[in-house]
Coordinates of C-alpha atoms in Angstrom, one line a residue:
Chain A
M1 CA -0.1 30.5 18.3
S2 CA 1.3 27.1 18.2
I3 CA 1.5 25.2 21.4
D4 CA 4.1 22.5 22.4
V5 CA 3.2 20.4 25.3
L6 CA 6.6 19.2 26.5
Y7 CA 7.0 16.4 29.0
G8 CA 9.7 14.9 31.1
T9 CA 8.7 11.4 32.4
E10 CA 10.0 8.3 34.1
S11 CA 7.0 6.1 34.4
G12 CA 4.9 7.6 31.5
N13 CA 2.4 9.4 33.6
A14 CA 3.6 12.9 32.5
E15 CA 3.6 11.6 28.9
M16 CA -0.1 10.5 29.2
A17 CA -1.1 13.8 30.6
A18 CA 0.8 15.7 27.9
E19 CA -0.8 13.6 25.2
E20 CA -4.2 14.2 26.6
I21 CA -3.6 18.0 26.7
A22 CA -2.5 18.0 23.1
A23 CA -5.6 16.1 22.2
A24 CA -7.9 18.5 24.1
V25 CA -6.3 21.8 23.1
A26 CA -6.4 23.1 19.5
D27 CA -3.1 23.7 17.7
A28 CA -1.1 21.7 20.3
R29 CA 1.2 18.7 20.0
S30 CA 3.0 16.7 22.7
L31 CA 6.8 16.1 22.6
D32 CA 9.2 14.3 24.9
L33 CA 11.8 16.6 26.3
Q34 CA 14.5 14.1 25.4
D35 CA 13.6 14.7 21.7
L36 CA 13.9 18.5 21.9
D37 CA 17.2 20.5 21.5
P38 CA 17.3 23.5 23.8
D39 CA 18.4 25.6 20.8
D40 CA 15.0 24.8 19.2
L41 CA 13.0 26.7 21.9
S42 CA 11.4 29.6 20.2
A43 CA 9.6 32.8 21.1
S44 CA 6.9 32.0 18.5
T45 CA 5.7 29.0 20.4
V46 CA 3.9 28.7 23.7
Y47 CA 5.3 26.0 25.9
L48 CA 3.4 23.9 28.4
V49 CA 5.9 21.9 30.3
L50 CA 5.0 18.8 32.4
C51 CA 7.6 17.3 34.5
S52 CA 7.6 14.5 37.0
T53 CA 10.0 13.8 39.9
Y54 CA 12.1 10.9 40.4
G55 CA 13.9 9.2 43.3
D56 CA 15.1 11.7 45.9
G57 CA 13.7 14.7 44.0
E58 CA 15.7 14.3 40.8
L59 CA 14.7 15.0 37.3
P60 CA 13.0 12.2 35.4
A61 CA 15.1 10.3 32.9
S62 CA 13.5 11.9 29.8
A63 CA 14.1 15.5 31.1
Q64 CA 17.7 15.0 32.2
P65 CA 19.4 15.2 28.7
F66 CA 17.4 18.4 28.0
V67 CA 18.5 20.0 31.2
D68 CA 22.0 18.9 30.6
G69 CA 21.8 20.5 27.2
L70 CA 20.4 23.8 28.7
Q71 CA 23.2 23.9 31.1
A72 CA 25.9 23.2 28.5
Q73 CA 24.6 25.3 25.6
K74 CA 23.2 28.2 27.7
P75 CA 20.8 29.4 25.0
D76 CA 19.3 32.9 25.5
L77 CA 15.7 32.2 26.2
T78 CA 14.6 35.8 26.4
G79 CA 11.1 36.0 24.9
V80 CA 10.5 32.2 25.4
R81 CA 7.2 31.7 27.3
Y82 CA 6.3 28.7 29.2
A83 CA 4.0 27.4 31.8
I84 CA 4.9 24.5 34.1
F85 CA 3.1 21.6 35.8
G86 CA 4.9 19.4 38.3
L87 CA 4.1 15.8 39.1
G88 CA 5.0 14.2 42.4
D89 CA 4.0 12.1 45.3
S90 CA 3.5 13.8 48.6
S91 CA 4.3 10.6 50.5
Y92 CA 7.7 11.7 49.9
A93 CA 7.3 15.0 51.6
E94 CA 10.7 16.5 51.0
S95 CA 11.1 15.8 47.4
Y96 CA 7.5 16.3 46.4
S97 CA 7.3 17.8 42.8
L98 CA 10.9 18.9 42.9
G99 CA 11.6 17.8 39.3
G100 CA 9.3 20.5 38.0
N101 CA 10.9 23.0 40.3
R102 CA 14.3 22.2 39.0
L103 CA 13.3 22.4 35.3
A104 CA 11.6 25.7 35.9
E105 CA 14.7 27.1 37.7
C106 CA 16.8 26.1 34.7
L107 CA 14.6 27.8 32.2
D108 CA 14.3 30.9 34.4
A109 CA 18.0 31.2 34.7
L110 CA 18.4 31.5 31.0
G111 CA 15.7 34.3 30.7
A112 CA 12.6 32.3 29.9
E113 CA 9.4 34.0 31.0
R114 CA 7.0 31.8 33.0
F115 CA 3.2 32.5 32.8
G116 CA 0.2 31.1 34.6
D117 CA 0.0 29.2 37.9
F118 CA 2.6 26.6 38.7
G119 CA 0.5 23.5 38.3
R120 CA 0.9 20.4 40.5
H121 CA -0.5 17.1 40.8
D122 CA 0.0 14.7 43.8
A123 CA -0.1 11.1 42.8
S124 CA -1.1 10.2 46.3
S125 CA -4.3 12.3 46.0
S126 CA -7.5 11.1 44.6
E127 CA -7.5 13.8 41.9
D128 CA -7.3 12.5 38.4
L129 CA -4.0 13.5 36.8
V130 CA -5.4 13.9 33.3
A131 CA -8.4 16.1 34.4
S132 CA -6.1 18.2 36.5
A133 CA -3.6 18.7 33.8
I134 CA -6.2 19.6 31.2
A135 CA -7.9 22.1 33.5
W136 CA -4.4 23.6 34.3
A137 CA -3.6 23.8 30.6
R138 CA -6.9 25.6 29.7
A139 CA -6.5 28.0 32.6
V140 CA -2.9 29.0 31.9
L141 CA -3.6 29.3 28.0
A142 CA -6.6 31.6 28.9
D143 CA -4.2 33.7 31.0
A144 CA -1.7 33.8 28.2
A145 CA -4.4 34.9 25.6
V146 CA -5.5 37.7 28.0
A147 CA -1.9 38.8 28.5
A148 CA -1.3 38.8 24.7
A149 CA -4.4 40.9 23.9
Chain B
M1 CA -2.4 -5.8 7.1
T2 CA -3.0 -6.7 10.8
F3 CA -0.4 -8.3 12.9
Q4 CA -1.7 -10.2 16.0
V5 CA 0.5 -10.1 19.1
A6 CA -0.2 -12.0 22.3
I7 CA 1.5 -10.8 25.5
V8 CA 1.5 -13.2 28.5
G9 CA 1.2 -11.3 31.7
S10 CA -0.6 -7.9 32.3
G11 CA 1.8 -6.5 34.8
P12 CA 3.9 -3.5 34.2
A13 CA 6.2 -5.0 31.7
G14 CA 3.2 -6.5 29.7
C15 CA 1.2 -3.3 29.8
Y16 CA 4.1 -1.1 28.9
T17 CA 4.9 -3.4 26.0
A18 CA 1.3 -3.2 24.7
Q19 CA 1.6 0.6 25.0
A20 CA 4.8 0.7 23.1
L21 CA 3.6 -1.6 20.4
L22 CA 0.6 0.4 19.7
R23 CA 2.9 3.3 19.1
T24 CA 5.6 1.6 17.1
L25 CA 3.3 -0.7 15.0
P26 CA 0.2 1.1 14.1
G27 CA -2.7 -1.3 13.5
V28 CA -1.3 -4.0 15.6
R29 CA -3.9 -6.1 17.5
I30 CA -2.8 -7.1 21.0
T31 CA -4.1 -9.8 23.3
L32 CA -3.1 -9.5 26.9
V33 CA -3.3 -13.0 28.5
E34 CA -3.3 -13.0 32.3
R35 CA -3.4 -15.9 34.7
L36 CA -5.4 -14.0 37.3
P37 CA -9.0 -12.7 36.7
V38 CA -7.8 -9.2 37.1
P39 CA -4.9 -7.3 35.4
Y40 CA -1.8 -5.3 36.5
G41 CA 0.3 -7.9 38.3
L42 CA 2.9 -6.5 40.4
V43 CA 1.2 -3.0 40.4
R44 CA -1.9 -4.5 42.1
Y45 CA -0.3 -7.2 44.1
G46 CA 3.4 -6.2 44.8
V47 CA 3.5 -2.4 45.2
A48 CA 2.6 -1.6 48.9
A49 CA -1.0 -0.7 49.7
D50 CA 0.1 2.6 51.1
H51 CA 1.9 3.6 47.9
Q52 CA -1.1 4.6 45.9
G53 CA 1.0 7.2 44.1
T54 CA 3.1 4.4 42.6
K55 CA 0.0 2.4 41.7
A56 CA -1.3 5.4 39.7
V57 CA 0.4 4.0 36.6
T58 CA -2.6 1.9 36.3
R59 CA -4.4 5.1 34.8
Q60 CA -2.0 4.5 31.8
F61 CA -2.7 0.8 31.9
D62 CA -6.5 1.4 32.0
R63 CA -6.0 3.3 28.7
V64 CA -4.0 0.4 27.2
L65 CA -6.8 -2.1 28.1
G66 CA -9.4 0.2 26.9
H67 CA -7.7 0.7 23.5
P68 CA -9.8 -0.7 20.6
D69 CA -7.0 -2.8 19.4
V70 CA -6.3 -4.4 22.7
T71 CA -8.1 -7.5 24.1
F72 CA -7.8 -8.5 27.8
V73 CA -8.1 -12.3 28.4
G74 CA -8.0 -12.9 32.2
N75 CA -8.1 -16.1 34.2
V76 CA -6.2 -18.0 31.6
E77 CA -2.8 -19.6 32.5
V78 CA -0.5 -20.1 29.5
G79 CA 1.1 -23.5 30.0
A80 CA -1.8 -24.9 31.9
D81 CA -5.1 -23.7 30.2
V82 CA -3.6 -23.2 26.9
S83 CA -0.1 -24.2 25.7
L84 CA 2.6 -21.8 24.6
E85 CA 2.8 -23.7 21.4
V86 CA -0.9 -23.2 20.5
L87 CA -0.5 -19.5 21.3
R88 CA 2.6 -19.3 19.0
S89 CA 0.6 -21.0 16.3
Q90 CA -2.2 -18.5 16.6
F91 CA -0.3 -15.2 16.9
D92 CA 2.4 -13.6 14.8
A93 CA 4.4 -12.9 18.0
V94 CA 4.1 -13.9 21.7
V95 CA 5.9 -11.8 24.3
I96 CA 6.4 -13.4 27.7
A97 CA 5.9 -10.8 30.5
T98 CA 5.2 -13.2 33.4
G99 CA 7.7 -11.6 35.8
L100 CA 9.3 -13.7 38.6
C101 CA 7.5 -14.3 41.8
R102 CA 9.4 -17.1 43.5
D103 CA 11.0 -16.0 46.7
R104 CA 14.7 -16.5 47.0
R105 CA 15.5 -18.7 49.9
L106 CA 17.9 -17.8 52.8
G107 CA 19.6 -21.2 52.6
I108 CA 20.1 -21.5 56.4
A109 CA 18.8 -23.9 59.1
G110 CA 15.5 -23.1 60.6
E111 CA 14.1 -21.5 57.5
E112 CA 11.1 -23.8 57.5
L113 CA 10.0 -22.9 61.0
P114 CA 6.5 -21.4 61.5
G115 CA 6.9 -17.7 61.7
V116 CA 9.5 -17.4 58.9
I117 CA 7.8 -15.7 55.9
P118 CA 9.2 -15.0 52.5
S119 CA 8.5 -11.3 51.6
G120 CA 6.8 -12.2 48.3
W121 CA 4.2 -14.3 50.2
L122 CA 3.7 -11.5 52.8
T123 CA 3.3 -8.7 50.2
R124 CA 0.9 -10.8 48.2
W125 CA -1.1 -11.5 51.3
A126 CA -0.9 -7.8 52.3
N127 CA -2.2 -6.9 48.8
G128 CA -5.1 -9.3 48.8
H129 CA -3.7 -11.7 46.2
P130 CA -6.2 -14.6 45.7
D131 CA -3.4 -17.2 45.9
A132 CA -2.3 -15.9 49.3
T133 CA -5.6 -15.1 51.0
H134 CA -6.0 -18.7 52.4
A135 CA -2.5 -18.8 53.9
R136 CA -2.5 -15.9 56.4
P137 CA 0.9 -15.5 57.9
R138 CA 1.3 -15.7 61.7
L139 CA 2.5 -12.3 62.8
G140 CA 4.0 -11.8 66.3
R141 CA 5.1 -8.7 68.2
R142 CA 8.8 -8.8 67.3
A143 CA 9.7 -8.9 63.8
V144 CA 13.1 -9.3 62.0
V145 CA 13.2 -8.3 58.3
I146 CA 16.2 -9.8 56.5
G147 CA 17.2 -7.8 53.4
N148 CA 18.2 -4.3 52.5
G149 CA 16.1 -3.5 49.4
N150 CA 12.9 -1.5 49.0
V151 CA 10.8 -4.5 49.7
A152 CA 12.5 -4.8 53.1
I153 CA 11.5 -1.2 53.8
D154 CA 8.0 -1.9 52.5
V155 CA 7.6 -4.7 54.9
A156 CA 9.0 -2.7 57.8
R157 CA 6.6 0.1 57.1
L158 CA 3.6 -2.3 56.8
L159 CA 4.5 -3.8 60.2
A160 CA 5.4 -0.5 61.9
K161 CA 2.6 1.7 60.9
A162 CA -0.4 2.4 63.1
Q163 CA -3.7 1.6 61.5
D164 CA -4.8 5.2 60.9
E165 CA -1.7 5.6 58.7
F166 CA -3.2 3.4 56.2
T167 CA -5.8 6.0 55.3
G168 CA -6.0 6.5 51.5
S169 CA -4.6 3.0 50.9
D170 CA -6.2 -0.1 49.6
L171 CA -5.0 -2.4 52.5
P172 CA -7.6 -5.2 52.8
G173 CA -9.7 -5.3 55.9
E174 CA -8.5 -8.8 57.0
V175 CA -4.9 -7.7 56.6
A176 CA -5.6 -4.6 58.8
S177 CA -7.2 -6.8 61.4
A178 CA -4.3 -9.2 61.5
L179 CA -1.9 -6.3 61.9
V180 CA -3.9 -4.9 64.8
A181 CA -4.0 -8.3 66.4
A182 CA -0.2 -8.7 66.1
D183 CA 0.4 -5.2 67.5
V184 CA 4.1 -5.3 66.3
G185 CA 6.3 -3.4 68.7
E186 CA 9.7 -4.0 67.3
V187 CA 11.0 -4.4 63.8
V188 CA 14.7 -5.1 63.2
I189 CA 15.9 -4.5 59.6
V190 CA 19.1 -6.5 58.9
G191 CA 21.5 -6.3 55.9
R192 CA 24.6 -8.1 55.1
G193 CA 26.3 -5.0 53.7
T194 CA 27.1 -1.7 55.1
A195 CA 24.6 1.2 55.1
D196 CA 26.4 2.5 51.9
E197 CA 25.9 -0.9 50.2
A198 CA 22.2 -1.1 51.0
R199 CA 19.9 -1.2 48.0
F200 CA 16.9 0.8 49.3
D201 CA 16.2 4.1 47.8
P202 CA 17.0 6.9 50.3
V203 CA 13.6 8.4 49.8
M204 CA 12.0 5.1 51.1
V205 CA 14.0 5.4 54.4
K206 CA 13.0 9.1 54.8
E207 CA 9.4 8.2 54.4
L208 CA 9.8 5.9 57.5
A209 CA 10.4 9.1 59.6
Q210 CA 6.6 9.8 59.2
V211 CA 5.6 6.6 61.0
A212 CA 3.7 7.8 64.0
G213 CA 4.8 6.7 67.5
A214 CA 8.0 5.1 66.2
T215 CA 11.5 5.4 67.5
F216 CA 14.4 4.6 65.2
D217 CA 17.6 2.9 66.3
V218 CA 20.2 3.6 63.7
P219 CA 23.8 2.5 64.5
E220 CA 26.2 5.4 64.6
S221 CA 28.7 3.8 62.3
S222 CA 26.1 3.5 59.5
S223 CA 25.5 7.2 59.4
A224 CA 29.1 8.4 59.3
S225 CA 29.7 8.5 55.7
A226 CA 28.2 11.0 53.2
S227 CA 26.5 8.5 50.8
P228 CA 22.8 9.2 50.0
R229 CA 21.8 6.1 52.0
S230 CA 23.7 7.2 55.1
D231 CA 22.3 10.6 54.7
A232 CA 18.8 9.2 54.8
L233 CA 19.6 7.1 57.8
R234 CA 21.0 10.1 59.6
H235 CA 17.9 12.1 58.6
L236 CA 15.8 9.2 60.1
A237 CA 17.6 9.3 63.4
D238 CA 17.4 13.1 63.6
D239 CA 13.9 13.7 62.3
Q240 CA 12.0 10.9 64.1
R241 CA 8.9 12.0 65.9
R242 CA 9.7 9.5 68.7
G243 CA 7.1 7.4 70.5
N244 CA 7.0 4.2 72.3
R245 CA 4.4 2.4 70.1
V246 CA 7.1 0.7 67.9
V247 CA 10.9 0.7 67.6
V248 CA 12.5 0.1 64.2
R249 CA 16.2 -0.8 64.4
F250 CA 18.7 -1.0 61.5
R251 CA 21.6 -3.4 61.6
F252 CA 24.2 -3.5 58.9
G253 CA 27.0 -6.0 58.1
W254 CA 25.2 -8.9 59.7
T255 CA 24.8 -12.2 57.7
P256 CA 22.1 -14.7 59.0
S257 CA 23.6 -17.9 60.2
R258 CA 20.6 -19.8 61.5
I259 CA 17.1 -19.5 62.8
E260 CA 16.2 -21.2 66.0
G261 CA 13.1 -22.2 67.8
E262 CA 11.0 -25.2 69.1
D263 CA 7.6 -25.0 67.5
R264 CA 8.1 -21.6 65.8
V265 CA 10.9 -19.1 65.3
E266 CA 12.3 -17.8 68.5
K267 CA 15.5 -16.2 67.5
V268 CA 17.8 -15.4 64.5
V269 CA 21.5 -15.7 64.8
F270 CA 23.6 -13.4 62.6
A271 CA 27.4 -13.2 62.1
D272 CA 29.1 -9.8 61.7
R273 CA 32.1 -9.2 59.5
T274 CA 34.4 -10.1 62.4
G275 CA 32.7 -13.4 62.8
T276 CA 31.0 -12.3 66.1
E277 CA 27.6 -13.8 66.6
H278 CA 24.5 -11.7 67.3
S279 CA 21.3 -13.2 68.5
V280 CA 18.0 -11.4 68.0
A281 CA 15.0 -12.7 69.8
T282 CA 12.0 -12.7 67.6
D283 CA 8.6 -14.4 66.7
T284 CA 8.3 -13.3 63.1
V285 CA 11.1 -13.4 60.4
V286 CA 10.4 -11.9 57.0
S287 CA 13.1 -12.7 54.3
A288 CA 13.1 -9.9 51.8
I289 CA 16.1 -11.0 49.7
G290 CA 14.5 -10.9 46.3
F291 CA 12.9 -13.2 43.8
T292 CA 14.3 -15.9 41.6
G293 CA 13.8 -17.7 38.4
P294 CA 13.4 -19.4 36.1
A295 CA 10.6 -17.4 34.6
P296 CA 7.6 -19.4 33.6
L297 CA 7.6 -20.3 29.9
V298 CA 11.2 -18.9 29.3
P299 CA 13.4 -21.8 28.3
D300 CA 16.6 -22.2 30.5
G301 CA 19.6 -20.7 29.0
A302 CA 17.7 -18.8 26.3
R303 CA 19.5 -15.8 24.9
V304 CA 17.5 -12.9 25.9
E305 CA 19.7 -9.8 25.4
D306 CA 17.3 -8.3 22.9
G307 CA 14.3 -10.1 24.2
R308 CA 14.2 -12.5 21.3
L309 CA 13.8 -16.1 22.5
G310 CA 13.0 -17.7 19.2
T311 CA 11.1 -17.0 16.0
G312 CA 8.0 -14.9 17.1
L313 CA 8.8 -15.5 20.7
Y314 CA 10.1 -12.8 23.1
A315 CA 10.6 -12.0 26.8
V316 CA 10.3 -8.7 28.6
G317 CA 10.8 -7.2 32.0
W318 CA 11.8 -9.5 34.8
A319 CA 11.3 -12.6 32.7
R320 CA 13.9 -11.2 30.3
R321 CA 16.5 -9.7 32.7
G322 CA 15.9 -11.1 36.1
P323 CA 14.1 -9.8 39.2
R324 CA 15.8 -6.4 39.4
G325 CA 14.5 -2.9 38.7
T326 CA 11.6 -0.6 39.2
I327 CA 8.4 0.1 37.3
P328 CA 10.1 2.8 35.2
D329 CA 12.7 0.2 34.4
A330 CA 10.0 -2.1 33.1
R331 CA 8.9 0.8 30.8
T332 CA 12.3 1.2 29.3
D333 CA 12.6 -2.5 28.9
A334 CA 9.2 -2.7 27.2
R335 CA 10.1 0.0 24.7
L336 CA 13.2 -1.8 23.8
V337 CA 11.6 -5.2 23.3
A338 CA 8.6 -3.6 21.4
E339 CA 11.1 -2.1 19.0
V340 CA 12.6 -5.6 18.4
V341 CA 9.1 -7.1 17.9
A342 CA 7.9 -4.3 15.6
G343 CA 11.2 -4.7 13.6
D344 CA 10.8 -8.4 13.1
L345 CA 7.1 -8.1 12.2
G346 CA 7.8 -5.2 9.9
A347 CA 10.5 -7.3 8.1
Q348 CA 8.0 -10.2 7.9
H349 CA 5.7 -8.1 5.7
R350 CA 2.7 -10.4 6.0
P351 CA 0.8 -11.7 9.0
T352 CA 0.9 -15.4 9.5
S353 CA -1.5 -15.5 12.3
R354 CA -5.0 -17.0 12.0
S355 CA -7.8 -14.7 11.3
E356 CA -9.4 -15.5 14.7
P357 CA -6.6 -16.1 17.2
H358 CA -8.9 -15.8 20.2
R359 CA -10.4 -19.1 19.3
C360 CA -7.7 -20.8 21.4
F361 CA -9.4 -19.3 24.5
A362 CA -12.9 -20.0 23.4
A363 CA -13.6 -23.0 25.7
L364 CA -12.1 -21.3 28.8
P365 CA -13.9 -19.3 31.5
A366 CA -11.9 -16.3 30.6
T367 CA -12.5 -12.8 32.0
D368 CA -12.6 -9.8 29.8
L369 CA -12.3 -6.0 30.0
E370 CA -15.9 -5.6 31.0
G371 CA -15.4 -8.2 33.7
W372 CA -12.4 -6.3 35.1
Q373 CA -14.3 -3.1 35.0
A374 CA -17.2 -4.6 36.9
I375 CA -14.7 -5.8 39.6
D376 CA -13.0 -2.4 39.6
R377 CA -16.3 -0.5 40.0
Y378 CA -17.3 -2.9 42.8
E379 CA -14.0 -2.5 44.7
R380 CA -14.1 1.3 44.4
A381 CA -17.8 1.6 45.3
T382 CA -17.6 -0.6 48.4
A383 CA -14.3 0.8 49.8
A384 CA -14.4 1.2 53.5
H385 CA -14.0 4.6 55.1
G386 CA -10.3 5.6 54.8
R387 CA -9.7 3.2 51.9
V388 CA -9.6 3.9 48.2
R389 CA -10.6 0.3 47.3
N390 CA -12.1 -2.8 48.8
K391 CA -10.0 -5.4 47.3
V392 CA -11.8 -8.6 46.5
T393 CA -9.3 -11.2 47.6
D394 CA -11.1 -14.4 46.8
R395 CA -10.7 -15.8 43.3
R396 CA -14.3 -17.2 43.1
A397 CA -15.7 -13.9 44.3
L398 CA -13.6 -12.1 41.6
L399 CA -15.0 -14.5 39.0
Q400 CA -18.5 -14.0 40.1
L401 CA -18.2 -10.4 39.8
A402 CA -16.5 -10.6 36.3
R403 CA -19.1 -13.2 35.3
P404 CA -16.9 -14.8 32.6
R405 CA -19.0 -16.4 29.9
L406 CA -17.9 -19.6 28.3
N407 CA -17.1 -19.0 24.6
H408 CA -17.6 -15.3 24.9
L409 CA -14.6 -14.6 22.8
Q410 CA -15.6 -16.9 20.0
G411 CA -17.8 -14.5 18.1
E412 CA -15.3 -11.6 18.1
P413 CA -14.2 -10.2 14.8
A414 CA -10.5 -11.0 14.0

């Protein structure tokens, strides 16, 4: 099972977390969403998607082209499995973690199958982003392995 | 083949440049030279104390400083303690990432009156900047904030919040005490343009709605249109929790004409777009109209489109493109300039730097990574209840904690 840790980032925090997951989990590599073509999403890869939130709840800059591509190309994502982790800041109560929600909605609308818990990290909390993200990745991958068995 | 790059300034632009260079030019050795004993510039001293989420980028920067190919040299001012020329002779490339911290002036009568405070000074003081610690601003009960950017909103929030709303922040104790003593009851935020022309991010205005015990006075005309800023203002007017502790007023389309007062500021006079004058009684005026250049070490009139100032000399961030843009913008900028630096060095094939470039700091009481980590540990360990950090605001105290040793860099392998 190959694992792609995808990230959409604005300030680099999601990228850092994705890289640390890729280093901590066997057979995983990290990849910026802006370097991925929606048509390349494959049923033979497991995707862990980390996505931050920007401005008033918008997608971060590096996820926007990918989402634009999803909406334009409308690939059939049936069989594509992904888990998602949203980054946000609860100081901005109304837009907290909306970037991750938006990305997940786009993937779901095209038939992708979400597994595991929707991960979240609040930048205003004292929880360490990297530790939270790695713990989340291990948990969702364990779920996926159980489901596949 | 090891290229040696010095980056002057360890704020977001400097740290992101180091991060990008480590990726684009494997094997590069980077020296981050910082004027203050501690790193991170604007993130530590400009981003508001109650925006710890924004300050969380320091977790990336901690990784940059901790990278085996990165050396942090703090407490060294390039241009004073060591010349730019010496730095250029010792390193293959020097990147200026000093930012811009000089407050733009209002340019109106009365600006020099006590009680008129430039926002850069205020936010440095509120963030425990060692250069601002000894010049505590005199805050009164009625404040006027001139400007319509995010800094104006940061200032308004700082003045308007109740003390318990700083829970989870790193607001220094002496700043908290001064705010309690001032007991601000009114904050008027004034912009030249209409609400639609304001520069603040809507989310910053929405955040104000959470200020406890505040009433918001938003002019009807400003919330008529459908722009995101007007939406945010409407949201603020509708969603306010309402209290009588503090009132926050927005005024748009007013340009400051003059500031009046005998011994200190007493009122600000504005002119609206029809020329009608509006006088606002106040005892504290904060001008939040941005920063200005020239950037330290960047020659006037230098061409900086691609960041290249001269052979082996570059500028990045605000020093390159002026005092506009956010932390993510600094990241974008850093990646661009790092590409240029890496391209130039790649084309150069062979390093020309000295084998021990750090020798130029040898006689200086520089702080290093261990010193900064000692300060960081101390600040976290001694944080008061409800604070994430007890910021050490005195330069000498910072140096005592970091214990810079003379010549400590001399023996380092090149």
